Amino acid sequence: MRTERGRRPRFLLFGGGALLVAAVRWLLGHVTAVEVRGGSMAPGLLPGDWLFAERLSYVFRAPHVGEVVVAADPRERERDLVKRVTAVEAGLVTVHGDHPEASTDSREFGPIPTSLVRGRVWLRYWPPSRMGIVGRRRPASSPGGEG
């Protein structure tokens, strides 16, 4: 009897630890870090800001107007763009920078397929003085509400 009792907690600890490791690995597979490199999203996001973007929500739903997303550049797919969603329609997403004079966005290359959206930006984690949630807001260039 003592042997069985001694094994249960060890088994539960091992099983719980393995489950925790699996959950963290799964979560990390759905979160990516990205650096802001240009001034297209100023003043909210500045060059040198580091962001976390999560992909999981786009498995279940399309991007929403006002969200900041990481998307593959349709002209050079290995390059990431950080832009705000201004319209969503028929499997296409229109993205714009918050600082239009410094932004290359859908005004130049048109709407992009939702499949090019790699994740929704939700947190700025660097620099520490600017750490915080990156929320959704209605873009200035968007005439309507949610899309």
PDB file of C-alpha atoms in Angstrom:
ATOM      1  CA  MET A   1       0.000   0.000   0.000  1.00  0.00           C
ATOM      2  CA  ARG A   2       2.756   2.469   0.819  1.00  0.00           C
ATOM      3  CA  THR A   3       4.402   1.823  -2.535  1.00  0.00           C
ATOM      4  CA  GLU A   4       1.210   2.623  -4.483  1.00  0.00           C
ATOM      5  CA  ARG A   5       0.607   5.826  -2.558  1.00  0.00           C
ATOM      6  CA  GLY A   6       4.181   6.902  -3.095  1.00  0.00           C
ATOM      7  CA  ARG A   7       3.861   6.396  -6.842  1.00  0.00           C
ATOM      8  CA  ARG A   8       0.601   8.255  -7.371  1.00  0.00           C
ATOM      9  CA  PRO A   9       1.858  11.724  -6.482  1.00  0.00           C
ATOM     10  CA  ARG A  10       4.994  11.129  -8.543  1.00  0.00           C
ATOM     11  CA  PHE A  11       2.880   9.972 -11.499  1.00  0.00           C
ATOM     12  CA  LEU A  12       0.496  12.919 -11.119  1.00  0.00           C
ATOM     13  CA  LEU A  13       3.425  15.335 -10.853  1.00  0.00           C
ATOM     14  CA  PHE A  14       5.069  13.856 -13.946  1.00  0.00           C
ATOM     15  CA  GLY A  15       1.777  13.789 -15.881  1.00  0.00           C
ATOM     16  CA  GLY A  16       0.887  17.340 -14.813  1.00  0.00           C
ATOM     17  CA  GLY A  17       4.374  18.565 -15.711  1.00  0.00           C
ATOM     18  CA  ALA A  18       4.201  16.913 -19.128  1.00  0.00           C
ATOM     19  CA  LEU A  19       0.780  18.473 -19.717  1.00  0.00           C
ATOM     20  CA  LEU A  20       2.093  21.899 -18.733  1.00  0.00           C
ATOM     21  CA  VAL A  21       5.089  21.557 -21.070  1.00  0.00           C
ATOM     22  CA  ALA A  22       2.785  20.467 -23.912  1.00  0.00           C
ATOM     23  CA  ALA A  23       0.453  23.426 -23.285  1.00  0.00           C
ATOM     24  CA  VAL A  24       3.334  25.927 -23.259  1.00  0.00           C
ATOM     25  CA  ARG A  25       4.800  24.451 -26.454  1.00  0.00           C
ATOM     26  CA  TRP A  26       1.387  24.585 -28.122  1.00  0.00           C
ATOM     27  CA  LEU A  27       0.871  28.209 -27.026  1.00  0.00           C
ATOM     28  CA  LEU A  28       4.345  29.233 -28.181  1.00  0.00           C
ATOM     29  CA  GLY A  29       3.577  27.668 -31.542  1.00  0.00           C
ATOM     30  CA  HIS A  30       0.694  30.136 -31.851  1.00  0.00           C
ATOM     31  CA  VAL A  31       2.514  33.262 -30.642  1.00  0.00           C
ATOM     32  CA  THR A  32       5.247  35.021 -32.556  1.00  0.00           C
ATOM     33  CA  ALA A  33       7.469  38.006 -31.790  1.00  0.00           C
ATOM     34  CA  VAL A  34       7.903  40.775 -34.338  1.00  0.00           C
ATOM     35  CA  GLU A  35       9.939  43.992 -34.365  1.00  0.00           C
ATOM     36  CA  VAL A  36       8.545  47.264 -35.678  1.00  0.00           C
ATOM     37  CA  ARG A  37      11.098  48.526 -38.209  1.00  0.00           C
ATOM     38  CA  GLY A  38       9.533  51.591 -39.797  1.00  0.00           C
ATOM     39  CA  GLY A  39       7.467  54.605 -38.835  1.00  0.00           C
ATOM     40  CA  SER A  40       4.230  53.589 -40.563  1.00  0.00           C
ATOM     41  CA  MET A  41       2.394  52.903 -37.294  1.00  0.00           C
ATOM     42  CA  ALA A  42       3.617  55.969 -35.360  1.00  0.00           C
ATOM     43  CA  PRO A  43       2.906  57.338 -32.885  1.00  0.00           C
ATOM     44  CA  GLY A  44       1.336  54.201 -31.352  1.00  0.00           C
ATOM     45  CA  LEU A  45       4.051  51.791 -32.502  1.00  0.00           C
ATOM     46  CA  LEU A  46       7.592  53.022 -33.059  1.00  0.00           C
ATOM     47  CA  PRO A  47      10.701  51.543 -34.667  1.00  0.00           C
ATOM     48  CA  GLY A  48      12.379  49.263 -32.141  1.00  0.00           C
ATOM     49  CA  ASP A  49       9.130  48.244 -30.445  1.00  0.00           C
ATOM     50  CA  TRP A  50       8.821  44.461 -30.033  1.00  0.00           C
ATOM     51  CA  LEU A  51       5.367  42.931 -30.234  1.00  0.00           C
ATOM     52  CA  PHE A  52       3.696  39.602 -29.572  1.00  0.00           C
ATOM     53  CA  ALA A  53       1.208  38.472 -32.194  1.00  0.00           C
ATOM     54  CA  GLU A  54      -1.054  35.477 -31.749  1.00  0.00           C
ATOM     55  CA  ARG A  55      -2.304  33.320 -34.590  1.00  0.00           C
ATOM     56  CA  LEU A  56      -4.887  31.242 -32.789  1.00  0.00           C
ATOM     57  CA  SER A  57      -7.813  33.656 -33.062  1.00  0.00           C
ATOM     58  CA  TYR A  58      -7.557  33.623 -36.870  1.00  0.00           C
ATOM     59  CA  VAL A  59      -8.052  29.886 -36.926  1.00  0.00           C
ATOM     60  CA  PHE A  60     -11.578  30.565 -35.676  1.00  0.00           C
ATOM     61  CA  ARG A  61     -12.446  33.979 -37.141  1.00  0.00           C
ATOM     62  CA  ALA A  62     -11.453  36.606 -39.701  1.00  0.00           C
ATOM     63  CA  PRO A  63      -9.552  39.748 -38.674  1.00  0.00           C
ATOM     64  CA  HIS A  64     -11.660  42.626 -37.350  1.00  0.00           C
ATOM     65  CA  VAL A  65     -11.534  46.244 -38.476  1.00  0.00           C
ATOM     66  CA  GLY A  66      -9.289  48.226 -36.131  1.00  0.00           C
ATOM     67  CA  GLU A  67      -6.994  45.375 -35.124  1.00  0.00           C
ATOM     68  CA  VAL A  68      -3.257  45.648 -35.663  1.00  0.00           C
ATOM     69  CA  VAL A  69      -2.017  42.602 -37.544  1.00  0.00           C
ATOM     70  CA  VAL A  70       1.174  41.059 -38.813  1.00  0.00           C
ATOM     71  CA  ALA A  71       0.767  40.092 -42.448  1.00  0.00           C
ATOM     72  CA  ALA A  72       3.026  38.813 -45.183  1.00  0.00           C
ATOM     73  CA  ASP A  73       3.898  41.530 -47.676  1.00  0.00           C
ATOM     74  CA  PRO A  74       2.044  40.451 -50.853  1.00  0.00           C
ATOM     75  CA  ARG A  75       4.990  41.645 -52.974  1.00  0.00           C
ATOM     76  CA  GLU A  76       7.663  39.866 -50.911  1.00  0.00           C
ATOM     77  CA  ARG A  77       6.037  37.150 -48.796  1.00  0.00           C
ATOM     78  CA  GLU A  78       8.977  36.452 -46.487  1.00  0.00           C
ATOM     79  CA  ARG A  79       8.747  40.067 -45.249  1.00  0.00           C
ATOM     80  CA  ASP A  80       6.304  40.947 -42.449  1.00  0.00           C
ATOM     81  CA  LEU A  81       4.158  44.080 -42.349  1.00  0.00           C
ATOM     82  CA  VAL A  82       2.594  45.513 -39.184  1.00  0.00           C
ATOM     83  CA  LYS A  83      -0.594  47.369 -40.161  1.00  0.00           C
ATOM     84  CA  ARG A  84      -4.110  48.176 -38.981  1.00  0.00           C
ATOM     85  CA  VAL A  85      -7.087  46.433 -40.587  1.00  0.00           C
ATOM     86  CA  THR A  86      -9.372  49.009 -42.212  1.00  0.00           C
ATOM     87  CA  ALA A  87     -11.742  46.701 -44.101  1.00  0.00           C
ATOM     88  CA  VAL A  88     -12.587  43.007 -44.360  1.00  0.00           C
ATOM     89  CA  GLU A  89     -14.650  41.707 -47.252  1.00  0.00           C
ATOM     90  CA  ALA A  90     -14.984  38.409 -49.129  1.00  0.00           C
ATOM     91  CA  GLY A  91     -11.745  36.845 -47.875  1.00  0.00           C
ATOM     92  CA  LEU A  92      -9.721  40.032 -48.400  1.00  0.00           C
ATOM     93  CA  VAL A  93      -8.270  42.405 -45.820  1.00  0.00           C
ATOM     94  CA  THR A  94      -7.395  46.045 -46.422  1.00  0.00           C
ATOM     95  CA  VAL A  95      -4.529  47.253 -44.218  1.00  0.00           C
ATOM     96  CA  HIS A  96      -3.159  50.736 -43.620  1.00  0.00           C
ATOM     97  CA  GLY A  97      -0.458  52.290 -41.500  1.00  0.00           C
ATOM     98  CA  ASP A  98      -1.517  54.779 -38.815  1.00  0.00           C
ATOM     99  CA  HIS A  99       0.983  57.272 -40.276  1.00  0.00           C
ATOM    100  CA  PRO A 100      -0.006  57.284 -43.978  1.00  0.00           C
ATOM    101  CA  GLU A 101       2.885  59.430 -45.218  1.00  0.00           C
ATOM    102  CA  ALA A 102       5.346  56.802 -43.968  1.00  0.00           C
ATOM    103  CA  SER A 103       3.336  53.716 -44.900  1.00  0.00           C
ATOM    104  CA  THR A 104       3.371  51.279 -47.773  1.00  0.00           C
ATOM    105  CA  ASP A 105       0.034  49.540 -47.482  1.00  0.00           C
ATOM    106  CA  SER A 106      -3.156  48.580 -49.328  1.00  0.00           C
ATOM    107  CA  ARG A 107      -3.242  51.982 -51.019  1.00  0.00           C
ATOM    108  CA  GLU A 108      -0.250  50.734 -53.007  1.00  0.00           C
ATOM    109  CA  PHE A 109      -0.800  46.976 -53.311  1.00  0.00           C
ATOM    110  CA  GLY A 110      -4.555  46.650 -52.733  1.00  0.00           C
ATOM    111  CA  PRO A 111      -6.429  44.331 -50.379  1.00  0.00           C
ATOM    112  CA  ILE A 112      -4.621  41.148 -49.388  1.00  0.00           C
ATOM    113  CA  PRO A 113      -6.005  37.635 -48.886  1.00  0.00           C
ATOM    114  CA  THR A 114      -6.841  36.828 -45.258  1.00  0.00           C
ATOM    115  CA  SER A 115      -4.481  33.857 -45.637  1.00  0.00           C
ATOM    116  CA  LEU A 116      -1.551  36.331 -45.581  1.00  0.00           C
ATOM    117  CA  VAL A 117      -2.484  37.539 -42.085  1.00  0.00           C
ATOM    118  CA  ARG A 118      -0.047  35.834 -39.731  1.00  0.00           C
ATOM    119  CA  GLY A 119      -1.429  37.083 -36.442  1.00  0.00           C
ATOM    120  CA  ARG A 120      -3.131  39.719 -34.342  1.00  0.00           C
ATOM    121  CA  VAL A 121      -0.820  41.999 -32.377  1.00  0.00           C
ATOM    122  CA  TRP A 122      -1.889  42.071 -28.747  1.00  0.00           C
ATOM    123  CA  LEU A 123       1.118  43.130 -26.643  1.00  0.00           C
ATOM    124  CA  ARG A 124       4.142  45.412 -26.895  1.00  0.00           C
ATOM    125  CA  TYR A 125       6.774  43.926 -24.580  1.00  0.00           C
ATOM    126  CA  TRP A 126       9.828  46.016 -25.447  1.00  0.00           C
ATOM    127  CA  PRO A 127      11.014  48.581 -24.555  1.00  0.00           C
ATOM    128  CA  PRO A 128       9.811  48.178 -20.952  1.00  0.00           C
ATOM    129  CA  SER A 129       8.870  51.853 -20.726  1.00  0.00           C
ATOM    130  CA  ARG A 130       6.313  51.327 -23.546  1.00  0.00           C
ATOM    131  CA  MET A 131       5.079  47.864 -22.505  1.00  0.00           C
ATOM    132  CA  GLY A 132       1.354  47.353 -22.785  1.00  0.00           C
ATOM    133  CA  ILE A 133      -1.659  45.961 -24.597  1.00  0.00           C
ATOM    134  CA  VAL A 134      -2.070  46.920 -28.256  1.00  0.00           C
ATOM    135  CA  GLY A 135      -5.798  47.356 -28.540  1.00  0.00           C
ATOM    136  CA  ARG A 136      -8.210  47.598 -31.383  1.00  0.00           C
ATOM    137  CA  ARG A 137      -9.417  51.023 -32.439  1.00  0.00           C
ATOM    138  CA  ARG A 138     -11.351  52.426 -35.319  1.00  0.00           C
ATOM    139  CA  PRO A 139      -8.892  53.525 -37.990  1.00  0.00           C
ATOM    140  CA  ALA A 140      -9.125  57.120 -39.173  1.00  0.00           C
ATOM    141  CA  SER A 141      -9.337  55.966 -42.796  1.00  0.00           C
ATOM    142  CA  SER A 142     -12.260  53.613 -42.123  1.00  0.00           C
ATOM    143  CA  PRO A 143     -15.679  55.081 -42.877  1.00  0.00           C
ATOM    144  CA  GLY A 144     -17.637  52.325 -41.136  1.00  0.00           C
ATOM    145  CA  GLY A 145     -17.534  50.178 -38.049  1.00  0.00           C
ATOM    146  CA  GLU A 146     -16.745  46.499 -37.856  1.00  0.00           C
ATOM    147  CA  GLY A 147     -16.155  44.702 -41.102  1.00  0.00           C
TER     148      GLY A 147
END
